[in-house]
């Protein structure tokens, strides 16, 4: 019967696997890493909070797609928490951690990755449901969207807890990996392959949906005289999602490949030298997503900019709002023209003419 090592500290496992715990991260290097990480984590918290607040504040975002987009921002916010916890429990500190604390550190990262991945998969289903009917938004009810969001986080938490629940090497240290000294190599293979396969499936699905949208849009544009905004809006939403998915795949694939190589016990791949850089690349994904939302979605940018500029001008906002003509406030809420209409409203409320121009671009 194999002996179990639940009472050992992490230095026992790191020393046995000869894992690099970055003992050289001291002095200026450590300070630089902490400053770099702190800056980006603060940006993650602030920017993703703005995305969530924009979806809550703007009634034109009260649709399944944007609820799921807000949940993706929540996953990025959670990733920021995981990175903060990692920053203060990595490097030389890693060897001093207890097994449970190390499981918590890695579990937070795994949960954030799974939440983002499953959320993107659900968005793919939502886009498929709506696009195949040539609608901007699907007919999912708020109850069903709420159920989906709860399910996403339940799956994410479960996947993050799998090693803690038993799929580890604490009772068989001969199968321990080098990057994750108390994770079983078989678990790393399962984890990385599963995520890479889901990546591939989502990329294929989104490419097929995008090609379908382009083909249908071209056909409809030659036979209908409908609003240009209505014909372009589904394409804009698809471009936003595909850009987010592309950034996600680019930022996470290198790290997953490294985990796969470690799981396959590749001792000559030099994975110890690149692991920290691929982790930083994964961190950048949570930084990039809010930028993508605001850059690719004109109305999202307008709403976020209004919240930023008006938060410091509450009194002047009230005076300007009281002078808004009722004809502007009572415009139709038809989704087909929401980019143009909301651009006018945002520009009037904040007194920023460039928002109106941006909404019409």
Coordinates of C-alpha atoms in Angstrom, one line a residue:
X1 CA 0.0 0.0 0.0
X2 CA 1.4 3.4 -1.0
X3 CA 2.2 5.9 1.6
X4 CA 0.3 9.3 1.5
X5 CA 1.9 12.6 2.1
X6 CA -0.9 15.0 3.1
X7 CA 1.0 16.4 6.0
X8 CA 4.1 17.4 4.0
X9 CA 4.8 21.0 3.0
X10 CA 5.4 21.8 -0.7
X11 CA 9.2 21.9 -0.4
X12 CA 9.1 18.1 -0.1
X13 CA 7.4 17.8 -3.5
X14 CA 9.3 20.6 -5.2
X15 CA 12.7 19.1 -4.1
X16 CA 11.7 15.7 -5.2
X17 CA 10.5 16.8 -8.7
X18 CA 13.4 19.3 -9.0
X19 CA 10.8 21.9 -10.0
X20 CA 12.0 25.5 -10.4
X21 CA 10.3 27.7 -7.8
X22 CA 12.1 30.8 -8.9
X23 CA 14.4 31.3 -5.9
X24 CA 16.2 33.9 -7.9
X25 CA 13.1 36.2 -7.8
X26 CA 14.4 38.4 -5.1
X27 CA 15.1 42.1 -4.7
X28 CA 14.4 44.3 -7.8
X29 CA 13.1 41.3 -9.8
X30 CA 10.5 40.4 -7.2
X31 CA 9.4 44.0 -6.8
X32 CA 9.1 44.4 -10.6
X33 CA 7.0 41.3 -10.9
X34 CA 4.7 42.4 -8.1
X35 CA 4.3 45.9 -9.5
X36 CA 3.6 44.5 -13.0
X37 CA 1.1 42.1 -11.7
X38 CA -0.6 44.6 -9.4
X39 CA -1.1 47.1 -12.2
X40 CA -2.7 44.6 -14.5
X41 CA -4.9 43.0 -11.8
X42 CA -6.2 46.5 -10.9
X43 CA -7.0 47.1 -14.6
X44 CA -8.8 43.7 -14.7
X45 CA -10.9 44.6 -11.7
X46 CA -11.8 48.1 -12.9
X47 CA -12.4 47.4 -16.6
X48 CA -14.4 44.2 -16.1
X49 CA -16.5 45.9 -13.4
X50 CA -17.3 48.6 -16.0
X51 CA -18.4 45.9 -18.5
X52 CA -20.7 44.3 -16.0
X53 CA -22.1 47.7 -14.9
X54 CA -22.7 48.7 -18.5
X55 CA -24.8 45.6 -19.1
X56 CA -26.8 46.3 -15.9
X57 CA -27.2 50.0 -16.6
X58 CA -28.1 50.0 -20.3
X59 CA -31.5 48.4 -21.0
X60 CA -30.5 47.7 -24.6
X61 CA -28.0 45.1 -23.2
X62 CA -30.8 43.2 -21.4
X63 CA -30.6 40.2 -23.7
X64 CA -29.0 36.7 -23.4
X65 CA -25.9 37.5 -25.4
X66 CA -25.0 40.5 -23.2
X67 CA -25.9 38.6 -20.0
X68 CA -23.4 35.9 -21.0
X69 CA -20.9 38.6 -22.0
X70 CA -21.2 40.1 -18.5
X71 CA -20.7 36.6 -17.0
X72 CA -17.5 36.3 -19.1
X73 CA -16.4 39.6 -17.6
X74 CA -17.2 38.2 -14.2
X75 CA -15.0 35.2 -15.0
X76 CA -12.1 37.6 -15.9
X77 CA -12.8 39.5 -12.6
X78 CA -12.5 36.2 -10.8
X79 CA -9.3 35.5 -12.7
X80 CA -7.9 38.7 -11.3
X81 CA -8.6 37.5 -7.8
X82 CA -6.8 34.2 -8.7
X83 CA -3.8 36.1 -10.0
X84 CA -3.6 38.3 -6.9
X85 CA -3.6 35.2 -4.7
X86 CA -1.0 33.6 -6.9
X87 CA 1.3 36.7 -6.8
X88 CA 1.6 36.4 -3.0
X89 CA 1.9 32.6 -3.0
X90 CA 4.5 32.0 -5.7
X91 CA 8.3 32.1 -6.2
X92 CA 10.2 31.3 -3.0
X93 CA 7.0 31.3 -1.0
X94 CA 5.8 28.2 -3.0
X95 CA 8.0 25.9 -1.0
X96 CA 6.5 27.1 2.3
X97 CA 2.9 26.4 1.4
X98 CA 0.8 23.6 2.8
X99 CA -0.8 21.1 0.4
X100 CA -4.2 22.6 1.0
X101 CA -3.1 26.2 0.3
X102 CA -1.3 25.1 -2.9
X103 CA -4.5 23.3 -4.0
X104 CA -6.4 26.5 -3.4
X105 CA -3.9 28.5 -5.4
X106 CA -4.1 26.2 -8.4
X107 CA -7.9 25.6 -8.0
X108 CA -8.6 29.3 -8.4
X109 CA -6.7 29.4 -11.7
X110 CA -8.4 26.3 -13.0
X111 CA -11.8 27.6 -12.0
X112 CA -11.3 30.9 -13.8
X113 CA -10.1 29.1 -16.9
X114 CA -13.0 26.7 -16.9
X115 CA -15.6 29.5 -16.3
X116 CA -14.3 31.4 -19.3
X117 CA -14.2 28.4 -21.5
X118 CA -17.6 27.0 -20.7
X119 CA -19.0 30.6 -20.9
X120 CA -17.6 30.9 -24.5
X121 CA -19.1 27.5 -25.3
X122 CA -22.6 28.6 -24.1
X123 CA -22.2 31.9 -26.0
X124 CA -21.6 29.8 -29.1
X125 CA -24.8 27.9 -28.5
X126 CA -26.7 31.2 -28.0
X127 CA -25.2 32.7 -31.2
X128 CA -26.2 29.5 -33.1
X129 CA -29.7 29.7 -31.9
X130 CA -30.1 33.3 -32.9
X131 CA -28.1 33.4 -36.1
X132 CA -29.8 30.4 -37.7
X133 CA -33.1 32.4 -37.3
X134 CA -31.4 35.5 -38.5
X135 CA -32.1 37.3 -35.2
X136 CA -29.9 39.6 -33.3
X137 CA -30.7 37.8 -30.0
X138 CA -32.1 34.4 -29.1
X139 CA -35.4 33.8 -27.4
X140 CA -33.8 32.4 -24.2
X141 CA -35.7 33.6 -21.1
X142 CA -34.1 35.3 -18.2
X143 CA -34.7 32.2 -16.0
X144 CA -32.9 30.0 -18.5
X145 CA -30.0 32.4 -18.8
X146 CA -29.7 32.5 -15.0
X147 CA -29.8 28.7 -14.9
X148 CA -27.0 28.6 -17.6
X149 CA -24.8 31.1 -15.7
X150 CA -25.3 29.1 -12.4
X151 CA -24.4 25.9 -14.3
X152 CA -21.3 27.5 -15.8
X153 CA -19.9 28.4 -12.3
X154 CA -20.9 25.0 -10.9
X155 CA -19.0 23.2 -13.6
X156 CA -16.0 25.6 -13.2
X157 CA -15.9 25.1 -9.4
X158 CA -16.1 21.3 -9.8
X159 CA -13.3 21.2 -12.4
X160 CA -11.1 23.4 -10.2
X161 CA -11.7 21.1 -7.3
X162 CA -11.1 17.8 -9.1
X163 CA -7.4 17.4 -8.0
X164 CA -8.4 18.2 -4.4
X165 CA -11.1 15.6 -4.5
X166 CA -8.6 12.8 -5.3
X167 CA -7.0 13.1 -8.7
X168 CA -3.6 13.9 -7.4
X169 CA -0.3 12.2 -6.6
X170 CA -0.2 12.5 -2.9
X171 CA -0.5 8.8 -2.5
X172 CA 1.7 7.9 -5.5
X173 CA 4.5 10.4 -5.8
X174 CA 6.0 8.5 -8.7
X175 CA 3.4 10.0 -11.1
X176 CA 3.8 13.6 -9.9
X177 CA 4.4 16.3 -12.6
X178 CA 7.2 18.8 -12.4
X179 CA 5.1 22.0 -13.1
X180 CA 2.4 21.0 -10.6
X181 CA 4.3 18.8 -8.1
X182 CA 1.2 17.4 -6.4
X183 CA -0.9 17.0 -9.6
X184 CA -0.9 13.6 -11.3
X185 CA 0.6 13.6 -14.8
X186 CA -2.5 11.8 -16.1
X187 CA -4.7 14.6 -14.8
X188 CA -2.6 17.2 -16.6
X189 CA -3.0 15.2 -19.9
X190 CA -6.8 15.0 -19.3
X191 CA -7.1 18.7 -18.4
X192 CA -5.0 20.1 -21.3
X193 CA -6.4 17.7 -24.0
X194 CA -10.0 18.5 -22.9
X195 CA -9.4 22.2 -23.1
X196 CA -7.6 22.1 -26.4
X197 CA -10.4 19.9 -28.0
X198 CA -13.0 22.4 -26.8
X199 CA -10.9 25.2 -28.3
X200 CA -10.9 23.5 -31.6
X201 CA -14.6 22.7 -31.6
X202 CA -15.5 26.3 -30.7
X203 CA -13.2 27.8 -33.4
X204 CA -14.8 25.5 -36.0
X205 CA -18.4 26.4 -34.8
X206 CA -17.7 30.1 -34.9
X207 CA -16.1 30.0 -38.3
X208 CA -19.2 28.1 -39.7
X209 CA -21.6 30.5 -38.0
X210 CA -19.7 33.5 -39.3
X211 CA -19.6 32.2 -42.9
X212 CA -23.4 31.6 -42.7
X213 CA -24.0 35.1 -41.4
X214 CA -22.0 36.6 -44.2
X215 CA -23.7 34.6 -46.8
X216 CA -27.2 35.3 -45.5
X217 CA -26.4 39.0 -45.1
X218 CA -25.2 39.3 -48.6
X219 CA -28.4 37.6 -49.9
X220 CA -30.7 39.7 -47.8
X221 CA -29.0 43.0 -48.7
X222 CA -29.7 42.5 -52.4
X223 CA -33.4 41.7 -51.8
X224 CA -34.5 43.9 -49.0
X225 CA -34.4 47.6 -48.2
X226 CA -34.1 47.0 -44.4
X227 CA -32.0 49.1 -42.1
X228 CA -28.3 48.9 -42.7
X229 CA -27.8 48.7 -38.9
X230 CA -30.1 45.7 -38.7
X231 CA -28.2 43.8 -41.4
X232 CA -24.8 44.7 -39.9
X233 CA -25.6 44.2 -36.2
X234 CA -25.4 40.3 -36.2
X235 CA -22.1 40.5 -38.0
X236 CA -20.8 43.0 -35.5
X237 CA -21.8 40.8 -32.6
X238 CA -20.1 37.8 -34.3
X239 CA -16.9 39.8 -34.8
X240 CA -16.8 40.7 -31.2
X241 CA -17.3 37.1 -30.0
X242 CA -14.8 35.7 -32.5
X243 CA -12.2 38.3 -31.5
X244 CA -12.7 37.4 -27.8
X245 CA -12.4 33.7 -28.7
X246 CA -9.3 34.3 -30.8
X247 CA -7.6 36.2 -27.9
X248 CA -8.6 33.4 -25.5
X249 CA -7.2 30.7 -27.7
X250 CA -3.9 32.6 -28.4
X251 CA -3.4 33.4 -24.7
X252 CA -4.2 30.0 -23.2
X253 CA -3.0 27.5 -25.8
X254 CA 0.8 27.8 -25.1
X255 CA 0.2 27.2 -21.4
X256 CA -2.0 24.2 -22.1
X257 CA 0.6 22.8 -24.5
X258 CA 3.2 23.1 -21.8
X259 CA 1.0 21.3 -19.3
X260 CA 0.4 18.6 -21.9
X261 CA 4.1 18.1 -22.4
X262 CA 4.6 17.9 -18.7
X263 CA 1.9 15.4 -18.4
X264 CA 3.6 13.3 -21.1
X265 CA 6.8 13.5 -19.0
X266 CA 8.8 15.4 -21.6
X267 CA 12.0 16.0 -19.7
X268 CA 13.9 17.6 -22.6
X269 CA 11.3 20.2 -23.5
X270 CA 12.6 23.0 -21.3
X271 CA 9.1 23.7 -19.9
X272 CA 10.4 25.1 -16.6
X273 CA 12.0 28.1 -18.5
X274 CA 8.8 29.2 -20.2
X275 CA 6.1 28.5 -17.7
X276 CA 6.1 31.9 -16.0
X277 CA 5.9 33.7 -19.4
X278 CA 3.0 31.7 -20.5
X279 CA 1.3 32.4 -17.2
X280 CA 1.7 36.1 -17.9
X281 CA 0.3 35.6 -21.4
X282 CA -2.8 34.0 -19.8
X283 CA -3.0 37.0 -17.4
X284 CA -3.1 39.4 -20.4
X285 CA -6.2 37.6 -21.7
X286 CA -8.3 39.0 -18.9
X287 CA -6.8 42.4 -19.6
X288 CA -7.6 42.2 -23.4
X289 CA -11.2 41.2 -23.1
X290 CA -12.7 44.5 -21.8
X291 CA -10.6 46.4 -24.5
X292 CA -12.1 44.1 -27.1
X293 CA -15.7 44.7 -25.9
X294 CA -15.3 48.5 -26.0
X295 CA -13.4 48.6 -29.3
X296 CA -15.6 46.2 -31.2
X297 CA -19.0 47.2 -29.8
X298 CA -19.7 50.9 -30.3
X299 CA -22.6 51.0 -27.9
X300 CA -20.7 49.2 -25.1
X301 CA -17.9 51.8 -25.5
X302 CA -20.5 54.6 -25.4
X303 CA -22.1 53.3 -22.2
X304 CA -18.7 52.7 -20.5
X305 CA -17.5 56.2 -21.5
X306 CA -20.7 57.8 -20.3
X307 CA -20.3 56.1 -16.9
X308 CA -16.7 57.3 -16.6
X309 CA -17.3 60.8 -17.6
X310 CA -20.6 61.2 -15.8
X311 CA -19.4 59.7 -12.5
X312 CA -17.4 62.8 -11.8
X313 CA -20.1 65.2 -13.1
X314 CA -23.3 64.0 -11.5
X315 CA -24.8 67.4 -10.8
X316 CA -24.0 68.7 -14.3
X317 CA -25.4 65.5 -15.7
X318 CA -28.8 66.1 -14.0
X319 CA -28.9 69.7 -15.5
X320 CA -28.1 68.4 -19.0
X321 CA -30.6 65.5 -18.7
X322 CA -33.4 67.9 -17.8
X323 CA -32.8 69.7 -21.1
X324 CA -33.0 66.5 -23.2
X325 CA -36.0 66.8 -25.6
X326 CA -38.7 64.3 -24.9
X327 CA -38.5 63.1 -28.5
X328 CA -35.0 61.9 -27.9
X329 CA -35.8 60.1 -24.7
X330 CA -38.9 58.5 -26.1
X331 CA -37.2 57.0 -29.2
X332 CA -38.2 53.6 -30.3
X333 CA -36.3 50.8 -28.5
X334 CA -36.3 48.6 -31.7
X335 CA -33.0 46.7 -31.5
X336 CA -32.5 47.0 -35.2
X337 CA -31.5 50.6 -34.9
X338 CA -30.0 50.6 -31.4
X339 CA -26.4 51.5 -32.5
X340 CA -27.5 54.8 -34.2
X341 CA -30.2 55.7 -31.6
X342 CA -28.1 55.1 -28.5
X343 CA -25.2 57.0 -30.1
X344 CA -27.5 60.0 -30.3
X345 CA -28.7 59.5 -26.7
X346 CA -25.3 59.0 -25.2
X347 CA -23.9 62.0 -27.0
X348 CA -26.7 64.2 -25.8
X349 CA -26.5 63.1 -22.2
X350 CA -22.8 63.4 -21.8
X351 CA -22.5 66.4 -24.1
X352 CA -19.9 64.5 -26.1
X353 CA -20.6 64.8 -29.8
X354 CA -18.0 62.3 -30.7
X355 CA -20.1 59.5 -29.2
X356 CA -22.8 60.2 -31.6
X357 CA -20.3 60.1 -34.4
X358 CA -18.8 56.8 -33.1
X359 CA -22.2 55.2 -32.9
X360 CA -22.9 56.0 -36.6
X361 CA -19.6 54.7 -37.8

